Amino acid sequence: LPLGPKSNSPLSKTVVINHLMLSDKATLILQDGIYFIENLTAQNSEIELENESTTVTLLIKNLVVEDTDINTQKKSSAGNLGMVLYNSARIEGKTKIDGFIYALDTIYILDDFTLNGAINAANFILEDDIKIDYNEDDIVNSKLFDFDVAPPKLILSLIHI
């Protein structure tokens, strides 16, 4: 299922969704744009970017993800996806995300999780097998950010394990 803004105008590159539920091996393909999502629930699904030049920002109030891959196809890099989580976020099961995550609240990461990119959260709750691969090149080459300075090194502050 492809999803994206209705026109190519910079002012209309925004999509607003109240509830988005994916399950049973569903695949959602995102086009360039900014997506405001009130509630995103994904179980045993995939969320992909349309192609290697697609840049997507997900602004999500409530997130529950289980056994789901997000932006893991080889067409795109972690630097093409930014996720801003405003409220509750729970990631569990065998889930893999290639992108940058910024959580304003606590993010619960349980079970077998892999992140290729970077994460910044007010608070982490981590359990079981968690793997985070931080690659400076993804930030330097990202279309989401415009840096005139070197990217930050991996810094961990408060993490509950």
mmCIF file of C-alpha atoms in Angstrom:
data_model
loop_
_atom_site.group_PDB
_atom_site.id
_atom_site.type_symbol
_atom_site.label_atom_id
_atom_site.label_comp_id
_atom_site.label_asym_id
_atom_site.label_seq_id
_atom_site.Cartn_x
_atom_site.Cartn_y
_atom_site.Cartn_z
ATOM 1 C CA LEU A 1 0.000 0.000 0.000
ATOM 2 C CA PRO A 2 1.693 3.261 -1.102
ATOM 3 C CA LEU A 3 1.034 6.356 1.011
ATOM 4 C CA GLY A 4 2.118 9.953 0.512
ATOM 5 C CA PRO A 5 1.143 13.590 -0.024
ATOM 6 C CA LYS A 6 -1.273 14.354 -2.872
ATOM 7 C CA SER A 7 0.996 16.858 -4.655
ATOM 8 C CA ASN A 8 4.657 17.799 -4.965
ATOM 9 C CA SER A 9 4.257 21.288 -3.516
ATOM 10 C CA PRO A 10 6.560 21.834 -0.497
ATOM 11 C CA LEU A 11 3.582 23.118 1.494
ATOM 12 C CA SER A 12 1.551 19.991 0.838
ATOM 13 C CA LYS A 13 4.154 17.371 1.748
ATOM 14 C CA THR A 14 2.342 16.668 5.007
ATOM 15 C CA VAL A 15 0.004 13.765 5.721
ATOM 16 C CA VAL A 16 -2.156 13.612 8.879
ATOM 17 C CA ILE A 17 -3.401 10.215 10.114
ATOM 18 C CA ASN A 18 -5.438 9.587 13.267
ATOM 19 C CA HIS A 19 -5.030 5.811 13.519
ATOM 20 C CA LEU A 20 -2.794 3.578 11.436
ATOM 21 C CA MET A 21 -2.824 -0.163 12.111
ATOM 22 C CA LEU A 22 -0.698 -2.650 10.181
ATOM 23 C CA SER A 23 -0.785 -6.395 10.738
ATOM 24 C CA ASP A 24 -0.477 -9.816 9.115
ATOM 25 C CA LYS A 25 2.540 -9.118 6.874
ATOM 26 C CA ALA A 26 1.168 -5.809 5.587
ATOM 27 C CA THR A 27 3.627 -3.563 3.732
ATOM 28 C CA LEU A 28 3.270 0.220 3.784
ATOM 29 C CA ILE A 29 5.380 2.184 1.278
ATOM 30 C CA LEU A 30 5.945 5.827 2.239
ATOM 31 C CA GLN A 31 6.600 8.601 -0.259
ATOM 32 C CA ASP A 32 8.558 11.824 0.479
ATOM 33 C CA GLY A 33 6.916 13.812 3.219
ATOM 34 C CA ILE A 34 6.114 14.506 6.831
ATOM 35 C CA TYR A 35 3.569 12.225 8.478
ATOM 36 C CA PHE A 36 1.711 13.260 11.651
ATOM 37 C CA ILE A 37 0.310 10.039 13.134
ATOM 38 C CA GLU A 38 -1.773 10.072 16.314
ATOM 39 C CA ASN A 39 -1.605 6.284 16.878
ATOM 40 C CA LEU A 40 0.588 3.849 14.968
ATOM 41 C CA THR A 41 0.319 0.140 15.704
ATOM 42 C CA ALA A 42 2.282 -2.311 13.566
ATOM 43 C CA GLN A 43 2.540 -6.044 14.121
ATOM 44 C CA ASN A 44 4.311 -8.490 11.830
ATOM 45 C CA SER A 45 4.528 -5.845 9.084
ATOM 46 C CA GLU A 46 6.918 -3.678 7.069
ATOM 47 C CA ILE A 47 7.117 0.066 6.585
ATOM 48 C CA GLU A 48 9.359 0.986 3.654
ATOM 49 C CA LEU A 49 10.462 4.145 1.889
ATOM 50 C CA GLU A 50 9.537 4.379 -1.790
ATOM 51 C CA ASN A 51 13.134 4.565 -3.080
ATOM 52 C CA GLU A 52 16.700 5.626 -2.210
ATOM 53 C CA SER A 53 15.944 9.354 -2.606
ATOM 54 C CA THR A 54 12.799 9.288 -0.436
ATOM 55 C CA THR A 55 13.058 11.267 2.805
ATOM 56 C CA VAL A 56 10.408 10.685 5.479
ATOM 57 C CA THR A 57 9.770 12.231 8.880
ATOM 58 C CA LEU A 58 7.303 10.427 11.124
ATOM 59 C CA LEU A 59 5.828 12.490 13.983
ATOM 60 C CA ILE A 60 4.051 9.912 16.153
ATOM 61 C CA LYS A 61 2.097 10.502 19.353
ATOM 62 C CA ASN A 62 1.589 6.844 20.401
ATOM 63 C CA LEU A 63 3.624 3.997 18.950
ATOM 64 C CA VAL A 64 3.341 0.235 19.444
ATOM 65 C CA VAL A 65 5.514 -1.903 17.172
ATOM 66 C CA GLU A 66 6.039 -5.660 17.321
ATOM 67 C CA ASP A 67 7.883 -7.930 14.861
ATOM 68 C CA THR A 68 8.045 -5.139 12.279
ATOM 69 C CA ASP A 69 10.784 -3.821 9.985
ATOM 70 C CA ILE A 70 10.910 -0.082 9.295
ATOM 71 C CA ASN A 71 13.069 1.243 6.433
ATOM 72 C CA THR A 72 15.194 -1.916 6.289
ATOM 73 C CA GLN A 73 15.152 -2.513 2.554
ATOM 74 C CA LYS A 74 18.482 -1.785 0.871
ATOM 75 C CA LYS A 75 16.979 1.002 -1.280
ATOM 76 C CA SER A 76 17.392 3.519 1.521
ATOM 77 C CA SER A 77 19.779 4.400 4.358
ATOM 78 C CA ALA A 78 19.134 5.261 7.996
ATOM 79 C CA GLY A 79 19.665 8.913 7.067
ATOM 80 C CA ASN A 80 16.420 8.949 5.083
ATOM 81 C CA LEU A 81 14.078 8.294 8.025
ATOM 82 C CA GLY A 82 13.466 10.391 11.130
ATOM 83 C CA MET A 83 11.010 9.369 13.829
ATOM 84 C CA VAL A 84 9.870 11.804 16.535
ATOM 85 C CA LEU A 85 7.888 10.078 19.273
ATOM 86 C CA TYR A 86 5.776 12.483 21.364
ATOM 87 C CA ASN A 87 4.156 10.268 23.948
ATOM 88 C CA SER A 88 4.260 6.551 24.638
ATOM 89 C CA ALA A 89 6.481 4.288 22.566
ATOM 90 C CA ARG A 90 6.788 0.529 22.868
ATOM 91 C CA ILE A 91 8.923 -1.538 20.519
ATOM 92 C CA GLU A 92 9.022 -5.281 21.014
ATOM 93 C CA GLY A 93 9.478 -8.620 19.330
ATOM 94 C CA LYS A 94 11.884 -9.078 16.449
ATOM 95 C CA THR A 95 11.855 -5.483 15.215
ATOM 96 C CA LYS A 96 14.447 -3.681 13.107
ATOM 97 C CA ILE A 97 14.547 0.047 12.326
ATOM 98 C CA ASP A 98 17.000 1.888 10.072
ATOM 99 C CA GLY A 99 16.668 5.564 10.972
ATOM 100 C CA PHE A 100 16.931 8.204 13.649
ATOM 101 C CA ILE A 101 14.617 8.150 16.661
ATOM 102 C CA TYR A 102 13.953 11.075 18.991
ATOM 103 C CA ALA A 103 11.602 10.290 21.890
ATOM 104 C CA LEU A 104 10.264 13.052 24.137
ATOM 105 C CA ASP A 105 9.120 10.516 26.728
ATOM 106 C CA THR A 106 10.109 7.013 27.825
ATOM 107 C CA ILE A 107 10.715 4.488 25.085
ATOM 108 C CA TYR A 108 10.266 0.840 26.006
ATOM 109 C CA ILE A 109 12.402 -1.469 23.880
ATOM 110 C CA LEU A 110 11.853 -5.136 24.599
ATOM 111 C CA ASP A 111 13.027 -8.428 23.155
ATOM 112 C CA ASP A 112 15.004 -8.750 19.912
ATOM 113 C CA PHE A 113 15.459 -5.170 18.610
ATOM 114 C CA THR A 114 18.017 -3.796 16.146
ATOM 115 C CA LEU A 115 18.465 -0.109 15.354
ATOM 116 C CA ASN A 116 20.777 1.048 12.577
ATOM 117 C CA GLY A 117 21.033 4.788 13.122
ATOM 118 C CA ALA A 118 20.773 6.777 16.324
ATOM 119 C CA ILE A 119 18.378 7.267 19.205
ATOM 120 C CA ASN A 120 17.841 10.111 21.660
ATOM 121 C CA ALA A 121 15.178 9.703 24.326
ATOM 122 C CA ALA A 122 14.142 11.230 27.627
ATOM 123 C CA ASN A 123 14.340 7.750 29.143
ATOM 124 C CA PHE A 124 15.081 4.228 27.897
ATOM 125 C CA ILE A 125 13.748 0.960 29.257
ATOM 126 C CA LEU A 126 15.707 -1.840 27.544
ATOM 127 C CA GLU A 127 15.184 -5.570 28.003
ATOM 128 C CA ASP A 128 16.683 -8.684 26.421
ATOM 129 C CA ASP A 129 18.597 -8.618 23.109
ATOM 130 C CA ILE A 130 19.023 -5.000 21.995
ATOM 131 C CA LYS A 131 21.504 -3.914 19.295
ATOM 132 C CA ILE A 132 22.138 -0.299 18.266
ATOM 133 C CA ASP A 133 24.554 0.354 15.379
ATOM 134 C CA TYR A 134 25.545 4.030 15.245
ATOM 135 C CA ASN A 135 27.100 5.184 11.976
ATOM 136 C CA GLU A 136 28.323 8.794 11.707
ATOM 137 C CA ASP A 137 28.173 8.584 7.911
ATOM 138 C CA ASP A 138 24.404 8.125 8.058
ATOM 139 C CA ILE A 139 24.129 11.459 9.880
ATOM 140 C CA VAL A 140 26.649 13.285 7.692
ATOM 141 C CA ASN A 141 24.955 12.053 4.501
ATOM 142 C CA SER A 142 21.405 12.398 5.818
ATOM 143 C CA LYS A 143 18.869 14.460 3.941
ATOM 144 C CA LEU A 144 17.065 15.057 7.258
ATOM 145 C CA PHE A 145 19.810 17.214 8.771
ATOM 146 C CA ASP A 146 22.066 20.014 7.573
ATOM 147 C CA PHE A 147 25.276 19.932 9.602
ATOM 148 C CA ASP A 148 28.159 22.366 9.277
ATOM 149 C CA VAL A 149 29.846 20.653 12.215
ATOM 150 C CA ALA A 150 30.896 17.100 12.942
ATOM 151 C CA PRO A 151 28.061 14.837 14.118
ATOM 152 C CA PRO A 152 27.899 13.877 17.785
ATOM 153 C CA LYS A 153 29.666 10.802 19.034
ATOM 154 C CA LEU A 154 27.555 8.070 20.596
ATOM 155 C CA ILE A 155 26.536 9.350 24.019
ATOM 156 C CA LEU A 156 24.384 7.429 26.474
ATOM 157 C CA SER A 157 22.917 9.190 29.476
ATOM 158 C CA LEU A 158 20.249 7.370 31.517
ATOM 159 C CA ILE A 159 19.441 3.853 30.410
ATOM 160 C CA HIS A 160 17.579 1.210 32.419
ATOM 161 C CA ILE A 161 18.551 -2.345 31.521
#
